[in-house]
Amino acid sequence: MWHILGAGSLGTLWATRLARVGLPVQLILRDAERLNSYEQAGGLTLVEGDRVQRYPVAAQTADHPQPIQRLLVACKAYDAAQAVAQLAHRLQPGAELLLLQNGLGSQDEVARAVPQARCICVSSTEGAFRQADFQVVWAGHGHNWLGDPLRPEPPAWLADLQRAGIAHDWSPDILGRLWRKLALNCAINPLTVLYDCRNGALLDHAEQLAQLCHELSLLLNGCNQASAADGLYADVRRVVEATAANYSSMHQDVAQARRTEITYLLGYACRAAQQQRLHLPHLQALHAQLVAHLVARGLPSH
Ligand code: NAD
Ligand code: KPL
């Protein structure tokens, strides 16, 4: 049984793909009111190009008594630990959690909340967004890297992902992948918010991008992530060019007045720099500017 916590963009994308190949899936929704709205909606709807399909995936609330063996945590980084803690009493011995959260920091928070469970981290380049309640558009096919920083052996259920057509690889260096993605997000996302622009427009600010990549590389090296620092600036430019027409996820959050994941991205990077006693003035200034920008818009700055 796949229990899926959070029926947002990625939760829906995973739930529908697993359920449609006949795998048993249970969504875990916030409360009885949300379960009621879900039942009224008649299931999850996935929009893939012209194809719109509704899947009546089973759902329950957190207080349901069913034991949990495998839990896909599909909440935002700032909600993950609290949402998982509510389910701690339902986790079976040997339970496994898949953590889809972007950035770093939330994985440790979850591990502290449920020390009895195995935490598998996922770094995803898939793209999905909510069009309406329980209706998600699969905007960009991507890849998922899964790994466990503490235990190298892959779980047997990777075969389920294969069967569901969920593109994935087991990564022996998942922390390196998470750090690299964090560095990319720290270089690109805050600037798109501050300049209010699409990713491609950052090519007009190449010098600033290069300065940030230099400091992020120092940080990665200082945190024993030398391979994640390798060729960072070239990779940032490649991503900016490949996604030139897109708005970054942080830009979309701010534009829609939604809370951002700043604490787990640039905030995490700045805290790590402080711990390593690294002086990274451009990164710190960017963080201060982003915080001021969020506060000015009445959005949480943490
Ligand atoms: P989302 O906001 O669309 O979905 C999160 C869902 O979790 C919401 O439906 C929310 O109601 C639910 N939730 C929160 N607390 C809950 C609780 N206590 N119980 C039950 N449900 C709860 O977010 P998303 O876009 O799917 O992103 C999830 C994570 O995946 C983020 O860290 C994001 O950065 C990462 N990510 C997203 C994408 C994407 O394309 N959407 C791609 C890569 C990574
Ligand atoms: O992951 C991204 C995001 O928008 O969150 C990219 C496209 C890499 C930009 O940082």
XYZ file of C-alpha atoms and ligand atoms in Angstrom:
356
model
C 0.000 0.000 0.000
C 1.237 3.483 -0.933
C 0.025 6.098 1.546
C 0.364 9.604 0.082
C 0.397 12.568 2.432
C -0.760 15.733 0.663
C -2.979 15.827 -2.429
C -1.285 18.849 -4.039
C 0.681 18.939 -7.292
C 3.301 16.230 -6.769
C 1.089 14.122 -4.473
C -1.533 13.954 -7.222
C 1.049 13.262 -9.920
C 2.407 10.287 -7.972
C -0.961 9.010 -6.719
C -2.593 8.953 -10.154
C 0.338 7.256 -11.883
C 0.590 4.561 -9.191
C -3.187 3.998 -9.023
C -3.725 3.751 -12.760
C -1.458 0.706 -13.075
C -3.456 -1.011 -10.332
C -1.206 -0.372 -7.335
C -3.019 0.187 -4.013
C -2.953 3.874 -3.015
C -4.484 5.785 -0.075
C -4.398 9.557 0.059
C -4.124 11.136 3.484
C -5.996 14.422 3.630
C -5.788 17.190 6.207
C -9.192 16.800 7.879
C -12.808 15.630 7.481
C -13.777 18.821 5.648
C -11.086 18.282 3.034
C -12.042 14.598 2.733
C -15.618 15.699 2.146
C -14.561 18.120 -0.639
C -12.470 15.340 -2.164
C -15.428 12.982 -2.193
C -17.571 15.687 -3.814
C -14.876 16.118 -6.505
C -15.085 12.375 -7.204
C -11.335 11.771 -7.227
C -8.090 13.243 -8.508
C -7.924 14.688 -12.010
C -4.679 14.632 -13.974
C -4.328 16.797 -17.076
C -1.658 15.584 -19.502
C -1.764 17.717 -22.669
C -5.203 17.065 -24.206
C -5.872 14.094 -21.962
C -7.960 14.820 -18.867
C -8.571 11.785 -16.684
C -10.189 11.407 -13.277
C -8.941 8.706 -10.896
C -11.113 7.793 -7.867
C -8.149 7.149 -5.546
C -9.185 6.073 -2.019
C -8.677 8.709 0.703
C -8.678 8.975 4.489
C -7.749 11.484 7.190
C -4.695 11.379 9.467
C -6.714 9.889 12.352
C -7.662 6.767 10.352
C -6.363 3.654 12.185
C -4.847 1.869 9.155
C -1.141 1.046 9.703
C 1.361 2.673 7.339
C 4.315 0.829 5.844
C 5.297 3.226 3.043
C 4.520 6.937 3.058
C 5.116 9.412 0.259
C 5.406 12.831 1.896
C 4.156 15.338 -0.687
C 3.718 18.476 1.458
C 5.743 21.649 1.191
C 9.039 21.641 3.116
C 7.629 23.868 5.886
C 4.674 21.504 6.503
C 6.441 18.146 6.206
C 7.649 17.447 9.763
C 4.406 18.473 11.451
C 2.299 16.523 8.949
C 4.419 13.380 9.441
C 4.432 13.725 13.247
C 0.623 13.374 13.200
C 1.066 9.934 11.645
C 3.914 8.709 13.876
C 1.675 6.307 15.819
C 0.504 4.653 12.576
C 4.002 3.884 11.232
C 4.819 0.165 11.309
C 8.224 -1.218 12.329
C 10.471 -0.834 9.273
C 8.230 1.862 7.762
C 9.732 3.841 4.887
C 9.120 7.497 4.015
C 9.815 9.103 0.640
C 10.502 12.804 1.067
C 9.713 14.859 -2.039
C 10.589 18.247 -0.520
C 12.800 20.656 -2.385
C 15.855 22.141 -0.654
C 17.481 20.905 2.544
C 16.568 20.958 6.210
C 13.062 19.500 6.110
C 14.479 15.983 5.655
C 16.305 16.292 9.001
C 13.192 17.736 10.648
C 11.152 14.726 9.472
C 13.837 12.255 10.558
C 13.824 13.822 14.028
C 10.014 13.617 14.213
C 9.936 9.881 13.338
C 13.350 8.409 14.221
C 11.939 4.874 13.896
C 11.355 5.228 10.121
C 13.716 4.957 7.151
C 13.800 8.292 5.313
C 14.442 8.174 1.575
C 15.111 11.544 -0.016
C 13.921 12.384 -3.518
C 15.275 15.069 -5.824
C 12.734 15.675 -8.567
C 12.820 17.631 -11.805
C 9.165 16.889 -12.583
C 6.828 19.812 -13.087
C 3.189 19.941 -12.014
C 0.785 22.621 -10.833
C -2.715 22.791 -9.384
C -5.350 24.049 -11.786
C -8.184 23.629 -9.288
C -8.776 21.669 -6.113
C -7.790 18.036 -6.756
C -6.969 18.869 -10.398
C -3.336 18.906 -11.453
C -1.590 19.681 -14.725
C 1.482 17.602 -15.524
C 3.497 20.441 -17.032
C 6.913 18.895 -17.527
C 8.183 15.346 -17.628
C 11.280 15.036 -15.501
C 13.283 12.599 -13.457
C 13.412 11.522 -9.816
C 16.601 10.595 -7.979
C 16.004 8.625 -4.800
C 18.516 7.788 -2.118
C 19.128 7.185 1.548
C 22.154 8.998 3.000
C 22.354 6.390 5.795
C 21.740 3.093 3.959
C 22.941 2.455 0.420
C 20.733 -0.526 -0.502
C 17.783 0.268 -2.805
C 14.282 -0.774 -1.664
C 12.493 -3.587 -3.510
C 9.474 -1.375 -4.286
C 11.407 0.604 -6.918
C 9.745 -1.961 -9.221
C 6.410 -0.194 -8.480
C 7.824 3.061 -9.845
C 9.023 1.248 -12.954
C 5.564 -0.253 -13.434
C 3.908 3.160 -12.954
C 6.211 4.837 -15.498
C 7.722 7.144 -12.849
C 11.181 7.952 -14.234
C 13.729 7.346 -11.495
C 17.191 6.225 -10.481
C 18.564 5.106 -7.143
C 21.324 7.553 -6.277
C 24.271 6.606 -4.069
C 24.941 10.346 -3.552
C 21.495 11.792 -2.890
C 22.880 14.510 -0.589
C 25.141 15.729 -3.388
C 22.114 15.877 -5.713
C 20.025 17.777 -3.153
C 22.871 20.244 -2.564
C 23.378 20.788 -6.303
C 19.641 21.439 -6.828
C 19.641 23.756 -3.792
C 22.569 25.711 -5.276
C 20.778 26.016 -8.642
C 17.623 27.192 -6.902
C 19.584 29.688 -4.753
C 21.272 31.183 -7.813
C 18.147 31.417 -9.966
C 14.931 31.645 -7.945
C 15.561 34.693 -5.680
C 16.822 36.796 -8.603
C 13.709 36.005 -10.648
C 11.631 37.263 -7.696
C 13.671 40.424 -7.160
C 13.811 41.317 -10.878
C 10.253 40.046 -11.377
C 11.305 38.148 -14.484
C 11.319 34.816 -16.270
C 14.373 32.574 -15.865
C 15.783 33.554 -19.282
C 16.010 37.251 -18.371
C 18.730 36.384 -15.834
C 21.160 36.159 -18.757
C 21.096 39.987 -18.579
C 22.541 39.651 -15.049
C 25.295 37.171 -15.879
C 27.895 38.835 -13.664
C 25.641 38.653 -10.609
C 24.849 34.989 -11.383
C 28.573 34.255 -11.679
C 29.305 35.931 -8.302
C 26.576 33.926 -6.615
C 27.791 30.679 -8.192
C 31.308 31.427 -6.984
C 30.074 31.859 -3.389
C 27.761 28.839 -3.632
C 30.724 26.756 -4.841
C 32.761 27.898 -1.809
C 29.835 26.852 0.387
C 29.477 23.439 -1.270
C 33.210 22.804 -0.900
C 33.040 23.912 2.750
C 30.189 21.440 3.335
C 32.116 18.495 1.815
C 30.098 18.622 -1.390
C 32.932 19.279 -3.838
C 31.349 17.280 -6.667
C 28.118 19.306 -6.342
C 30.227 22.447 -6.839
C 31.814 21.185 -10.040
C 30.796 23.293 -13.080
C 28.003 25.037 -11.137
C 27.965 28.273 -13.109
C 27.878 26.474 -16.475
C 24.991 24.344 -15.192
C 23.083 27.392 -13.929
C 23.432 29.005 -17.367
C 22.290 25.766 -19.015
C 19.182 25.610 -16.776
C 18.420 29.311 -17.314
C 18.607 28.811 -21.089
C 16.622 25.562 -21.056
C 13.860 27.110 -18.906
C 14.122 30.641 -20.359
C 10.367 31.042 -20.905
C 9.388 29.780 -17.425
C 8.843 31.579 -14.172
C 10.742 29.893 -11.322
C 8.722 28.115 -8.641
C 9.575 30.858 -6.124
C 8.465 33.543 -8.549
C 5.152 31.698 -9.003
C 4.704 31.422 -5.224
C 5.290 35.146 -4.690
C 3.122 36.136 -7.687
C 0.268 34.088 -6.194
C 0.911 35.449 -2.674
C 1.834 31.952 -1.416
C 4.405 31.198 1.244
C 7.819 30.348 -0.264
C 10.283 27.641 0.777
C 13.021 30.268 1.439
C 13.997 28.691 4.801
C 14.930 25.442 3.060
C 16.725 27.086 0.116
C 18.589 30.395 0.496
C 17.949 30.468 4.274
C 19.498 27.003 4.628
C 22.502 28.033 2.500
C 23.118 31.158 4.626
C 22.829 29.217 7.888
C 25.263 26.588 6.575
C 27.715 29.357 5.572
C 27.532 30.802 9.087
C 28.177 27.377 10.609
C 31.224 26.967 8.350
C 32.344 30.527 9.241
C 32.328 31.426 5.551
C 31.939 35.071 4.580
C 29.690 35.044 1.490
C 28.589 38.687 1.117
C 26.606 38.379 -2.130
C 24.631 35.404 -0.861
C 23.898 37.105 2.488
C 22.853 40.326 0.718
C 20.577 38.363 -1.610
C 18.937 36.695 1.398
C 18.412 40.058 3.132
C 16.894 41.537 -0.051
C 14.596 38.562 -0.519
C 13.435 38.686 3.105
C 12.688 42.426 2.747
C 10.804 41.768 -0.490
C 8.634 39.073 1.126
C 7.955 41.157 4.233
C 6.922 44.112 2.050
C 4.350 41.854 0.413
C 3.039 40.515 3.715
C 4.466 37.038 3.067
C 6.298 34.921 5.635
C 10.044 35.507 5.438
C 10.950 32.135 6.955
P 1.430 21.709 -3.110
O 1.251 22.928 -2.284
O 0.801 21.642 -4.475
O 0.916 20.432 -2.304
C 1.145 20.249 -0.942
C -0.093 19.616 -0.357
O 0.185 19.176 0.972
C -1.297 20.572 -0.278
O -2.404 19.971 -0.899
C -1.520 20.728 1.221
O -2.884 20.915 1.569
C -1.002 19.378 1.715
N -0.729 19.335 3.155
C -0.005 20.187 3.910
N -0.026 19.818 5.202
C -0.794 18.694 5.264
C -1.210 17.838 6.320
N -0.865 18.073 7.586
N -1.981 16.778 6.026
C -2.378 16.540 4.752
N -2.012 17.320 3.704
C -1.235 18.380 3.953
O 2.998 21.452 -3.223
P 3.815 20.716 -4.396
O 4.017 21.669 -5.528
O 3.243 19.381 -4.678
O 5.238 20.583 -3.696
C 5.534 19.611 -2.703
C 7.058 19.579 -2.558
O 7.619 19.099 -3.787
C 7.671 20.978 -2.336
O 8.747 20.899 -1.451
C 8.154 21.371 -3.722
O 9.240 22.284 -3.700
C 8.597 20.016 -4.274
N 8.577 19.979 -5.748
C 7.466 20.352 -6.433
C 7.479 20.294 -7.821
C 6.270 20.680 -8.636
O 6.358 20.689 -9.875
N 5.127 20.980 -8.066
C 8.634 19.836 -8.494
C 9.755 19.455 -7.744
C 9.718 19.527 -6.357
O 13.819 24.191 -10.034
C 13.585 25.269 -10.517
C 12.504 26.072 -9.877
O 11.915 26.932 -10.514
O 12.242 25.801 -8.693
C 14.402 25.768 -11.656
C 13.661 25.642 -12.957
C 15.672 24.945 -11.754
C 14.831 27.172 -11.440
O 15.593 27.287 -10.294
